[in-house]
CSV table of C-alpha atoms and ligand atoms in Angstrom, one decimal:
chain,number,residue,atom,x,y,z
Z,16,UNK,CA,-37.0,0.5,73.0
Z,17,UNK,CA,-34.5,0.6,75.8
Z,18,UNK,CA,-33.6,3.6,77.9
Z,19,UNK,CA,-31.1,4.3,80.6
Z,20,UNK,CA,-32.3,5.6,83.9
Z,21,UNK,CA,-29.5,7.4,85.8
Z,22,UNK,CA,-29.5,8.7,89.3
Z,23,UNK,CA,-26.7,11.3,89.1
Z,24,UNK,CA,-24.2,12.4,91.7
Z,25,UNK,CA,-22.2,9.3,92.3
Z,26,UNK,CA,-18.4,9.6,91.9
Z,27,UNK,CA,-17.0,7.0,89.5
Z,28,UNK,CA,-14.2,4.9,91.0
Z,29,UNK,CA,-12.3,1.9,89.8
Z,30,UNK,CA,-10.9,0.5,86.6
Z,31,UNK,CA,-12.3,0.1,83.1
Z,32,UNK,CA,-10.7,-1.5,80.2
Z,33,UNK,CA,-11.1,0.0,76.7
Z,34,UNK,CA,-12.6,-2.3,74.0
Z,35,UNK,CA,-11.4,-2.7,70.4
Z,36,UNK,CA,-12.2,0.3,68.2
Z,37,UNK,CA,-15.5,0.2,66.2
Z,38,UNK,CA,-14.2,2.6,63.6
Z,39,UNK,CA,-11.1,0.6,63.1
Z,40,UNK,CA,-12.9,-2.7,63.0
Z,41,UNK,CA,-15.5,-1.8,60.4
Z,42,UNK,CA,-13.2,-1.1,57.4
Z,43,UNK,CA,-10.9,-4.0,58.5
Z,44,UNK,CA,-13.9,-6.3,58.4
Z,45,UNK,CA,-14.7,-5.1,54.9
Z,46,UNK,CA,-11.1,-5.8,53.9
Z,47,UNK,CA,-11.8,-9.5,54.3
Z,48,UNK,CA,-13.5,-9.2,50.9
Z,49,UNK,CA,-10.0,-8.7,49.4
Z,50,UNK,CA,-8.4,-11.8,50.8
Z,51,UNK,CA,-8.0,-15.2,49.4
Z,52,UNK,CA,-8.2,-16.8,52.8
Z,53,UNK,CA,-9.7,-16.3,56.2
Z,54,UNK,CA,-9.1,-13.1,58.2
Z,55,UNK,CA,-9.2,-13.7,62.0
Z,56,UNK,CA,-9.8,-10.6,64.1
Z,57,UNK,CA,-9.2,-10.2,67.9
Z,58,UNK,CA,-10.8,-7.6,70.1
Z,59,UNK,CA,-13.7,-6.8,67.8
Z,60,UNK,CA,-16.2,-5.0,70.0
Z,61,UNK,CA,-19.7,-6.5,70.4
Z,62,UNK,CA,-21.8,-3.7,69.0
Z,63,UNK,CA,-24.8,-3.4,66.7
Z,64,UNK,CA,-22.8,-1.6,64.0
Z,65,UNK,CA,-20.4,-4.6,64.0
Z,66,UNK,CA,-23.3,-7.0,63.7
Z,67,UNK,CA,-24.7,-5.0,60.8
Z,68,UNK,CA,-21.4,-5.1,59.0
Z,69,UNK,CA,-21.3,-8.9,59.7
Z,70,UNK,CA,-24.8,-9.2,58.2
Z,71,UNK,CA,-23.8,-7.2,55.2
Z,72,UNK,CA,-20.6,-9.2,54.6
Z,73,UNK,CA,-22.7,-12.4,55.0
Z,74,UNK,CA,-25.0,-11.3,52.2
Z,75,UNK,CA,-21.8,-10.6,50.1
Z,76,UNK,CA,-20.7,-14.2,50.5
Z,77,UNK,CA,-18.3,-13.7,53.3
Z,78,UNK,CA,-18.9,-16.1,56.2
Z,79,UNK,CA,-18.5,-14.4,59.5
Z,80,UNK,CA,-18.1,-16.7,62.5
Z,81,UNK,CA,-17.4,-16.1,66.1
Z,82,UNK,CA,-14.9,-18.5,67.5
Z,83,UNK,CA,-15.2,-20.1,71.0
Z,84,UNK,CA,-12.6,-17.8,72.4
Z,85,UNK,CA,-14.5,-14.7,71.3
Z,86,UNK,CA,-12.6,-13.9,68.0
Z,87,UNK,CA,-14.1,-13.2,64.7
Z,88,UNK,CA,-13.3,-15.2,61.5
Z,89,UNK,CA,-14.2,-13.9,58.1
Z,90,UNK,CA,-13.9,-15.9,55.0
Z,91,UNK,CA,-15.3,-15.4,51.5
Z,92,UNK,CA,-17.0,-18.6,50.4
Z,93,UNK,CA,-19.1,-17.2,47.5
Z,94,UNK,CA,-18.4,-14.1,45.4
Z,95,UNK,CA,-21.6,-13.9,43.3
Z,96,UNK,CA,-23.6,-11.3,45.2
Z,97,UNK,CA,-22.0,-7.8,44.9
Z,98,UNK,CA,-25.0,-5.8,46.2
Z,99,UNK,CA,-25.2,-3.9,49.5
Z,100,UNK,CA,-28.9,-3.3,50.0
Z,101,UNK,CA,-30.6,-0.1,51.2
Z,102,UNK,CA,-32.0,-2.0,54.2
Z,103,UNK,CA,-28.6,-2.4,55.7
Z,104,UNK,CA,-26.9,0.7,54.3
Z,105,UNK,CA,-29.6,3.0,55.8
Z,106,UNK,CA,-28.9,1.5,59.3
Z,107,UNK,CA,-25.2,2.0,59.0
Z,108,UNK,CA,-23.3,4.4,56.8
Z,109,UNK,CA,-20.1,2.6,57.2
Z,110,UNK,CA,-21.5,0.0,54.7
Z,111,UNK,CA,-19.9,2.2,52.1
Z,112,UNK,CA,-16.6,0.6,53.2
Z,113,UNK,CA,-17.4,-2.5,51.0
Z,114,UNK,CA,-17.4,-0.4,47.8
Z,115,UNK,CA,-13.6,-0.3,47.3
Z,116,UNK,CA,-12.9,-3.9,48.3
Z,117,UNK,CA,-15.8,-5.2,46.1
Z,118,UNK,CA,-14.6,-3.2,43.1
Z,119,UNK,CA,-11.0,-4.3,43.5
Z,120,UNK,CA,-11.7,-8.0,44.0
Z,121,UNK,CA,-14.8,-8.6,42.0
Z,122,UNK,CA,-14.8,-5.8,39.5
Z,123,UNK,CA,-18.3,-4.7,40.4
Z,124,UNK,CA,-20.4,-3.4,43.3
Z,125,UNK,CA,-23.8,-2.1,43.8
Z,126,UNK,CA,-24.1,-0.1,47.0
Z,127,UNK,CA,-27.2,1.8,48.0
Z,128,UNK,CA,-26.4,5.5,48.2
Z,129,UNK,CA,-26.3,6.4,52.0
Z,130,UNK,CA,-28.9,9.0,52.8
Z,131,UNK,CA,-29.1,11.8,55.3
Z,132,UNK,CA,-27.7,11.4,58.8
Z,133,UNK,CA,-28.4,13.0,62.2
Z,134,UNK,CA,-25.0,14.6,62.3
Z,135,UNK,CA,-25.1,16.4,59.0
Z,136,UNK,CA,-25.1,15.9,55.3
Z,137,UNK,CA,-22.3,13.5,54.9
Z,138,UNK,CA,-21.7,13.3,51.2
Z,139,UNK,CA,-19.5,10.5,49.6
Z,140,UNK,CA,-18.3,12.5,46.6
Z,141,UNK,CA,-14.6,12.0,47.6
Z,142,UNK,CA,-15.0,8.2,47.8
Z,143,UNK,CA,-16.5,8.2,44.3
Z,144,UNK,CA,-13.9,10.7,42.8
Z,145,UNK,CA,-11.1,8.5,44.2
Z,146,UNK,CA,-12.5,5.3,42.8
Z,147,UNK,CA,-13.1,6.9,39.4
Z,148,UNK,CA,-9.5,8.1,39.4
Z,149,UNK,CA,-8.5,4.4,39.8
Z,150,UNK,CA,-10.6,3.6,36.7
Z,151,UNK,CA,-14.0,2.7,38.1
Z,152,UNK,CA,-17.2,3.6,36.3
Z,153,UNK,CA,-19.9,4.6,38.7
Z,154,UNK,CA,-23.5,5.5,38.0
Z,155,UNK,CA,-26.4,6.4,40.3
Z,156,UNK,CA,-29.5,4.4,39.4
Z,157,UNK,CA,-32.6,4.3,41.5
Z,158,UNK,CA,-30.8,5.3,44.6
Z,159,UNK,CA,-28.1,2.7,44.0
Z,160,UNK,CA,-24.4,3.3,43.1
Z,161,UNK,CA,-23.6,0.9,40.4
Z,162,UNK,CA,-19.8,0.6,40.0
Z,163,UNK,CA,-17.8,-1.5,37.6
Z,164,UNK,CA,-14.1,-1.7,36.7
Z,165,UNK,CA,-12.5,-4.2,34.3
Z,166,UNK,CA,-9.3,-3.5,36.2
Z,167,UNK,CA,-8.3,-0.8,38.6
Z,168,UNK,CA,-5.2,1.1,37.7
Z,169,UNK,CA,-2.9,3.0,40.1
Z,170,UNK,CA,-3.3,6.8,40.0
Z,171,UNK,CA,-2.8,10.0,41.9
Z,172,UNK,CA,-5.8,10.6,44.0
Z,173,UNK,CA,-6.5,13.8,45.9
Z,174,UNK,CA,-8.9,13.3,48.9
Z,175,UNK,CA,-9.1,16.8,50.3
Z,176,UNK,CA,-12.6,18.2,50.7
Z,177,UNK,CA,-14.2,21.3,52.2
Z,178,UNK,CA,-14.0,19.8,55.7
Z,179,UNK,CA,-10.6,18.2,55.3
Z,180,UNK,CA,-10.0,14.6,54.3
Z,181,UNK,CA,-12.3,11.6,54.6
Z,182,UNK,CA,-11.6,8.7,56.9
Z,183,UNK,CA,-13.7,6.0,55.3
Z,184,UNK,CA,-12.9,7.5,51.9
Z,185,UNK,CA,-9.2,7.0,52.6
Z,186,UNK,CA,-10.0,3.4,53.8
Z,187,UNK,CA,-11.9,2.7,50.6
Z,188,UNK,CA,-9.3,4.0,48.2
Z,189,UNK,CA,-6.4,2.5,50.1
Z,190,UNK,CA,-8.1,-0.9,50.2
Z,191,UNK,CA,-9.0,-0.8,46.5
Z,192,UNK,CA,-5.5,0.3,45.5
Z,193,UNK,CA,-3.9,-2.8,47.1
Z,194,UNK,CA,-5.1,-4.9,44.1
Z,195,UNK,CA,-4.9,-2.2,41.4
Z,196,UNK,CA,-2.3,-2.4,38.7
Z,197,UNK,CA,0.6,0.0,39.5
Z,198,UNK,CA,1.2,2.6,42.0
Z,199,UNK,CA,-1.5,4.8,43.7
Z,200,UNK,CA,-0.6,8.0,45.6
Z,201,UNK,CA,-3.3,9.3,47.9
Z,202,UNK,CA,-2.7,12.9,48.7
Z,203,UNK,CA,-4.6,14.6,51.6
Z,204,UNK,CA,-5.2,11.2,53.0
Z,205,UNK,CA,-6.9,11.0,56.5
Z,206,UNK,CA,-4.2,10.5,59.2
Z,207,UNK,CA,-6.5,8.9,61.7
Z,208,UNK,CA,-5.0,6.0,63.7
Z,209,UNK,CA,-7.8,3.8,62.4
Z,210,UNK,CA,-6.4,4.2,58.9
Z,211,UNK,CA,-3.1,3.1,60.2
Z,212,UNK,CA,-4.6,0.0,61.8
Z,213,UNK,CA,-6.3,-0.9,58.4
Z,214,UNK,CA,-3.0,-0.3,56.6
Z,215,UNK,CA,-1.2,-2.7,59.0
Z,216,UNK,CA,-3.8,-5.4,58.3
Z,217,UNK,CA,-3.5,-4.9,54.6
Z,218,UNK,CA,0.3,-5.1,54.7
Z,219,UNK,CA,0.1,-8.2,56.8
Z,220,UNK,CA,-2.2,-9.6,54.1
Z,221,UNK,CA,0.6,-9.0,51.5
Z,222,UNK,CA,-0.2,-5.4,50.4
Z,223,UNK,CA,2.4,-2.7,49.9
Z,224,UNK,CA,1.1,0.4,51.7
Z,225,UNK,CA,3.4,3.1,52.9
Z,226,UNK,CA,2.8,6.4,54.6
Z,227,UNK,CA,-0.5,5.5,56.4
Z,228,UNK,CA,-0.9,8.0,59.3
Z,229,UNK,CA,0.5,10.8,57.1
Z,230,UNK,CA,-1.4,12.9,54.4
Z,231,UNK,CA,0.5,11.0,51.6
Z,232,UNK,CA,-0.1,7.3,51.3
Z,233,UNK,CA,1.6,5.3,48.5
Z,234,UNK,CA,0.2,1.9,47.5
Z,235,UNK,CA,1.9,-0.5,45.1
Z,236,UNK,CA,-0.7,-2.9,43.8
Z,237,UNK,CA,-0.2,-6.6,44.2
Z,238,UNK,CA,-1.8,-9.6,42.5
Z,239,UNK,CA,-3.5,-11.1,45.6
Z,240,UNK,CA,-3.9,-10.9,49.3
Z,241,UNK,CA,-3.9,-13.6,51.9
Z,242,UNK,CA,-5.8,-14.1,55.1
Z,243,UNK,CA,-4.1,-13.2,58.4
Z,244,UNK,CA,-4.8,-12.6,62.1
Z,245,UNK,CA,-5.0,-9.2,63.6
Z,246,UNK,CA,-5.8,-7.5,66.9
Z,247,UNK,CA,-8.0,-4.4,66.4
Z,248,UNK,CA,-6.6,-1.2,68.1
Z,249,UNK,CA,-8.3,0.0,71.3
Z,250,UNK,CA,-11.1,2.6,70.9
Z,251,UNK,CA,-9.7,6.1,71.5
Z,252,UNK,CA,-13.3,7.5,71.6
Z,253,UNK,CA,-14.5,5.1,74.2
Z,254,UNK,CA,-11.3,5.8,76.2
Z,255,UNK,CA,-12.0,9.6,75.9
Z,256,UNK,CA,-15.6,9.1,76.9
Z,257,UNK,CA,-14.7,7.3,80.1
Z,258,UNK,CA,-12.1,10.0,80.8
Z,259,UNK,CA,-14.9,12.7,80.5
Z,260,UNK,CA,-17.2,10.5,82.6
Z,261,UNK,CA,-14.6,10.3,85.4
Z,262,UNK,CA,-14.0,14.0,85.3
Z,263,UNK,CA,-17.7,15.0,85.2
Z,264,UNK,CA,-18.3,13.0,88.4
Z,265,UNK,CA,-15.1,14.2,90.1
Z,266,UNK,CA,-14.1,10.6,90.0
Z,267,UNK,CA,-11.0,8.5,90.2
Z,268,UNK,CA,-10.8,6.0,87.4
Z,269,UNK,CA,-8.0,4.0,85.9
Z,270,UNK,CA,-8.4,3.3,82.2
Z,271,UNK,CA,-6.7,0.2,81.0
Z,272,UNK,CA,-5.9,-0.7,77.4
Z,273,UNK,CA,-5.9,3.0,76.6
Z,274,UNK,CA,-4.5,4.2,73.3
Z,275,UNK,CA,-3.0,7.3,74.9
Z,276,UNK,CA,-0.4,7.7,72.1
Z,277,UNK,CA,-3.3,8.5,69.7
Z,278,UNK,CA,-5.0,10.9,72.1
Z,279,UNK,CA,-2.6,13.9,72.4
Z,280,UNK,CA,-5.2,16.5,71.6
Z,281,UNK,CA,-7.7,14.9,74.0
Z,282,UNK,CA,-5.1,14.8,76.8
Z,283,UNK,CA,-4.1,18.4,76.1
Z,284,UNK,CA,-7.7,19.7,76.3
Z,285,UNK,CA,-8.6,17.6,79.4
Z,286,UNK,CA,-5.4,18.8,81.1
Z,287,UNK,CA,-6.4,22.4,80.2
Z,288,UNK,CA,-9.7,21.8,82.1
Z,289,UNK,CA,-7.7,20.6,85.2
Z,290,UNK,CA,-8.1,16.8,84.7
Z,291,UNK,CA,-4.9,14.9,85.6
Z,292,UNK,CA,-3.9,11.9,83.4
Z,293,UNK,CA,-1.2,9.9,85.1
Z,294,UNK,CA,0.4,7.0,83.2
Z,295,UNK,CA,0.3,4.0,85.5
Z,296,UNK,CA,1.8,1.7,82.9
Z,297,UNK,CA,3.1,3.1,79.6
Z,298,UNK,CA,5.1,0.2,78.4
Z,299,UNK,CA,2.8,0.0,75.3
Z,300,UNK,CA,1.7,3.6,74.7
Z,301,UNK,CA,-1.2,2.3,72.5
Z,302,UNK,CA,-2.4,0.1,75.4
Z,303,UNK,CA,-1.5,2.2,78.5
Z,304,UNK,CA,-3.0,2.2,81.9
Z,305,UNK,CA,-4.0,5.8,82.7
Z,306,UNK,CA,-5.3,7.1,86.0
Z,307,UNK,CA,-7.8,10.0,85.6
Z,308,UNK,CA,-8.3,12.4,88.4
Z,309,UNK,CA,-10.2,15.6,88.4
Z,310,UNK,CA,-9.9,18.9,90.2
Z,311,UNK,CA,-13.0,20.1,92.1
Z,312,UNK,CA,-12.9,23.3,90.0
Z,313,UNK,CA,-13.1,22.7,86.2
Z,314,UNK,CA,-11.4,25.4,84.1
Z,315,UNK,CA,-13.2,26.7,81.0
Z,316,UNK,CA,-11.4,26.1,77.7
Z,317,UNK,CA,-11.7,26.7,73.9
Z,318,UNK,CA,-11.7,23.6,71.7
Z,319,UNK,CA,-12.0,23.1,68.0
Z,320,UNK,CA,-12.7,19.7,66.5
Z,321,UNK,CA,-10.5,18.8,63.6
Z,322,UNK,CA,-9.3,15.8,61.6
Z,323,UNK,CA,-6.6,13.8,63.4
Z,324,UNK,CA,-4.3,14.8,65.1
Z,325,UNK,CA,-6.8,17.5,66.2
Z,326,UNK,CA,-9.5,17.1,68.8
Z,327,UNK,CA,-11.9,14.4,67.5
Z,328,UNK,CA,-15.5,15.3,66.6
Z,329,UNK,CA,-16.6,12.0,68.1
Z,330,UNK,CA,-15.7,13.4,71.6
Z,331,UNK,CA,-17.3,16.9,71.1
Z,332,UNK,CA,-20.6,16.1,72.8
Z,333,UNK,CA,-19.0,14.3,75.8
Z,334,UNK,CA,-16.6,17.3,76.3
Z,335,UNK,CA,-19.5,19.7,76.1
Z,336,UNK,CA,-21.3,17.8,78.8
Z,337,UNK,CA,-18.2,18.1,81.0
Z,338,UNK,CA,-17.8,21.8,80.2
Z,339,UNK,CA,-21.3,22.7,81.2
Z,340,UNK,CA,-19.9,22.3,84.8
Z,341,UNK,CA,-16.8,24.4,84.3
Z,342,UNK,CA,-16.2,27.6,86.1
Z,343,UNK,CA,-16.6,30.1,83.3
Z,344,UNK,CA,-17.3,30.3,79.6
Z,345,UNK,CA,-15.9,27.7,77.2
Z,346,UNK,CA,-16.1,27.8,73.4
Z,347,UNK,CA,-16.6,24.7,71.3
Z,348,UNK,CA,-16.2,24.9,67.5
Z,349,UNK,CA,-17.1,22.0,65.3
Z,350,UNK,CA,-15.1,21.9,62.1
Z,351,UNK,CA,-15.7,18.4,60.9
Z,352,UNK,CA,-19.5,18.1,61.1
Z,353,UNK,CA,-20.7,21.7,61.6
Z,354,UNK,CA,-24.3,20.6,62.3
Z,355,UNK,CA,-23.4,18.0,64.9
Z,356,UNK,CA,-25.1,19.6,67.8
Z,357,UNK,CA,-28.2,17.4,68.6
Z,358,UNK,CA,-27.1,17.3,72.2
Z,359,UNK,CA,-27.3,21.1,72.7
Z,360,UNK,CA,-31.1,21.4,73.1
Z,361,UNK,CA,-31.2,18.2,75.2
Z,362,UNK,CA,-28.4,19.4,77.6
Z,363,UNK,CA,-30.2,22.7,77.8
Z,364,UNK,CA,-33.2,20.7,79.2
Z,365,UNK,CA,-30.9,19.7,82.0
Z,366,UNK,CA,-30.1,23.3,82.9
Z,367,UNK,CA,-26.9,23.7,80.8
Z,368,UNK,CA,-26.4,27.3,79.6
Z,369,UNK,CA,-25.5,26.9,75.9
Z,370,UNK,CA,-25.5,29.5,73.1
Z,371,UNK,CA,-25.0,28.3,69.6
Z,372,UNK,CA,-24.0,30.4,66.6
Z,373,UNK,CA,-23.4,28.3,63.5
Z,374,UNK,CA,-20.6,25.8,64.2
Z,375,UNK,CA,-19.7,27.3,67.5
Z,376,UNK,CA,-21.3,26.9,70.9
Z,377,UNK,CA,-20.5,29.0,73.9
Z,378,UNK,CA,-20.8,26.9,77.1
Z,379,UNK,CA,-21.4,29.0,80.1
Z,380,UNK,CA,-20.6,26.8,83.1
Z,381,UNK,CA,-23.4,26.2,85.7
Z,382,UNK,CA,-23.1,25.1,89.3
Z,383,UNK,CA,-25.2,22.0,88.7
Z,384,UNK,CA,-27.2,20.1,86.1
Z,385,UNK,CA,-30.7,18.9,86.9
Z,386,UNK,CA,-31.8,15.4,85.7
Z,387,UNK,CA,-34.5,15.3,83.0
Z,388,UNK,CA,-35.8,12.9,80.3
Z,389,UNK,CA,-33.7,13.4,77.2
Z,390,UNK,CA,-33.0,11.8,73.9
Z,391,UNK,CA,-30.7,12.2,70.9
Z,392,UNK,CA,-30.6,10.4,67.6
Z,393,UNK,CA,-26.8,10.3,67.4
Z,394,UNK,CA,-24.4,7.9,69.1
Z,395,UNK,CA,-22.0,10.5,70.5
Z,396,UNK,CA,-24.7,13.0,71.4
Z,397,UNK,CA,-26.3,10.2,73.5
Z,398,UNK,CA,-23.0,9.5,75.2
Z,399,UNK,CA,-22.8,13.2,76.1
Z,400,UNK,CA,-26.3,13.0,77.7
Z,401,UNK,CA,-25.3,9.9,79.7
Z,402,UNK,CA,-22.3,11.9,81.1
Z,403,UNK,CA,-24.6,14.8,81.9
Z,404,UNK,CA,-26.9,12.4,83.7
Z,405,UNK,CA,-24.1,11.0,85.8
Z,406,UNK,CA,-23.2,14.4,87.0
Z,407,UNK,CA,-26.7,15.8,87.4
Z,408,UNK,CA,-28.8,16.1,90.5
Z,409,UNK,CA,-31.8,13.8,90.4
Z,410,UNK,CA,-32.9,11.2,87.8
Z,411,UNK,CA,-32.2,11.4,84.1
Z,412,UNK,CA,-33.7,9.1,81.5
Z,413,UNK,CA,-31.8,8.8,78.3
Z,414,UNK,CA,-34.2,7.5,75.8
Z,415,UNK,CA,-33.5,5.4,72.7
Z,416,UNK,CA,-30.2,4.0,73.8
Z,417,UNK,CA,-30.0,1.9,70.7
Z,418,UNK,CA,-27.9,4.8,69.3
Z,419,UNK,CA,-25.5,4.3,72.2
Z,420,UNK,CA,-25.4,0.5,71.7
Z,421,UNK,CA,-24.1,1.2,68.1
Z,422,UNK,CA,-20.8,2.4,69.6
Z,423,UNK,CA,-20.4,1.5,73.3
Z,424,UNK,CA,-20.4,-2.1,74.5
Z,425,UNK,CA,-22.5,-2.6,77.6
Z,426,UNK,CA,-22.0,1.0,78.7
Z,427,UNK,CA,-24.6,0.7,81.5
Z,428,UNK,CA,-22.8,-2.3,83.0
Z,429,UNK,CA,-19.4,-0.8,82.8
Z,430,UNK,CA,-20.5,2.5,84.4
Z,431,UNK,CA,-22.3,0.5,87.1
Z,432,UNK,CA,-19.1,-1.4,87.8
Z,433,UNK,CA,-17.5,2.0,88.4
Z,434,UNK,CA,-20.2,2.9,91.0
Z,435,UNK,CA,-22.7,4.7,88.8
Z,436,UNK,CA,-26.4,4.3,89.5
Z,437,UNK,CA,-27.6,3.4,86.0
Z,438,UNK,CA,-30.3,0.9,84.9
Z,439,UNK,CA,-31.3,-0.2,81.4
Z,440,UNK,CA,-35.1,-0.3,81.3
Z,441,UNK,CA,-37.6,-1.2,78.5
Z,442,UNK,CA,-39.8,1.7,77.5
Z,443,UNK,CA,-43.1,1.1,75.7
M,507,EPU,N1,-16.9,14.5,53.4
M,507,EPU,C1,-17.1,15.0,52.2
M,507,EPU,N2,-17.1,14.2,51.1
M,507,EPU,C2,-16.9,12.9,51.3
M,507,EPU,C3,-16.7,12.3,52.5
M,507,EPU,C4,-16.7,13.2,53.6
M,507,EPU,O1,-17.4,16.2,52.0
M,507,EPU,O2,-16.9,12.1,50.2
M,507,EPU,C5,-17.0,15.4,54.6
M,507,EPU,C6,-18.0,15.0,55.7
M,507,EPU,O3,-19.3,15.5,55.4
M,507,EPU,C7,-17.4,15.6,56.9
M,507,EPU,C8,-15.9,15.4,56.7
M,507,EPU,O4,-15.7,15.3,55.3
M,507,EPU,O5,-17.7,17.0,57.0
M,507,EPU,C9,-15.3,14.2,57.3
M,507,EPU,O6,-16.0,13.0,57.1
M,507,EPU,P1,-15.4,11.6,57.0
M,507,EPU,O7,-15.6,11.0,55.6
M,507,EPU,O8,-14.0,11.6,57.5
M,507,EPU,O9,-16.3,10.8,58.0
M,507,EPU,P2,-16.6,9.2,57.9
M,507,EPU,O10,-15.3,8.5,57.3
M,507,EPU,O11,-17.8,8.9,57.2
M,507,EPU,C10,-15.7,8.5,60.2
M,507,EPU,C11,-16.2,7.9,61.5
M,507,EPU,C12,-17.1,8.9,62.2
M,507,EPU,C13,-16.3,10.1,62.5
M,507,EPU,C14,-15.6,10.7,61.2
M,507,EPU,C15,-14.7,11.9,61.4
M,507,EPU,C16,-16.4,5.5,61.0
M,507,EPU,C17,-17.3,4.4,60.8
M,507,EPU,N3,-17.0,6.7,61.1
M,507,EPU,O12,-16.8,8.8,59.4
M,507,EPU,O13,-17.5,8.3,63.4
M,507,EPU,O14,-17.1,11.1,63.1
M,507,EPU,O15,-14.9,9.7,60.5
M,507,EPU,O16,-13.7,11.5,62.3
M,507,EPU,O17,-15.2,5.4,61.0
M,507,EPU,C18,-19.0,7.9,65.2
M,507,EPU,O18,-18.2,6.9,65.5
M,507,EPU,O19,-19.8,8.3,66.0
M,507,EPU,C19,-18.8,8.5,63.9
M,507,EPU,C20,-19.7,9.3,63.3
């Protein structure tokens, strides 16, 4: 198993370009199941979650090929197998994305029920409720969701849950509705930019989706969809992570291909801490060049994670790592996954002063963090620990970085290019 060994204390300097978004790419890849022709995707990041999705689609008869110039081509060549096995689903919850497309196109799907997860319970009741409202019959049998639908029919679907809407649930229902008979209205839809990216692909494929990016999405069903080419949006979470890394090391980093237009809450909170974000090139606000500079003194802030356009839960751990070094007490409240605090105990091992009560953590800033061996079994928590390691005094070993590799392409190499002292080592 690989680990990162970091010698902290180096200021990050230079340029880094943001990759295509994992969370946009995964449901878009699943949408290839809907098309009667090849879907060619540009800027798909090279991550283990993407490979897992490619493997799953392969089992479902969708040939996934990487072209010579680094693009991904997906084409259904066989529609007999409709089963997403537990072996794959348990490694990647986003496997649930194939449920809507399979039902819509093939009239049936068996998808292993996703189990527990390091960041909380993560139920899928809203996905199932939505698909049932479109006319699907879904039963749970031996840990498998067995879904059938002679035909899906447009309907009014409400996707609001206890913690707000659901991103992948919206993707599932919206994708399924493209081939349903009649009109589907999704109320309380997730407004995340990744949902908009998916809607853009579906519309290019011939679907009629309106309102993506707002809480009300209207989908007029069509007979069939065609293959198209699409460039996946840049990853706002990766961009935010490098912003926090620059700030935590008092660095000076320019972030290219930055989807700043989709990062208003992040920019607002970072500016509150005293981080400057200067637009070097804003001609395309979803692919801007942004210079990140940080003040020597970091101000404490209060932040609450929320569905988009609020502050993203996927940046909560990285922000916490940064706030451990602020001059005063910060408050972080997690409203999307209230149990997503695996990094708290690990950051404490590095000298951070953190006090958790339920979904809120008070971060009492310290003068310095001290390197230590740490580990977290969640992708973003691990990213927070890497950031802490970059800022800490002495060596930090972040164990089990396969969690990081799920969502950050070559993070070690990219940080090294910015001047960090970080090595990937094999641990026995
Ligand atoms: N929820 C329900 N019922 C459902 C679905 C969700 O109660 O049927 C709850 C969840 O338990 C959670 C909240 O609703 O409290 C939001 O969950 P959501 O369904 O939006 O999460 P998701 O779609 O499964 C995606 C991202 C996550 C990201 C969340 C929230 C992908 C592949 N995953 O998950 O990304 O944290 O949205 O923004 O897009 C990550 O990249 O590290 C990651 C975990």
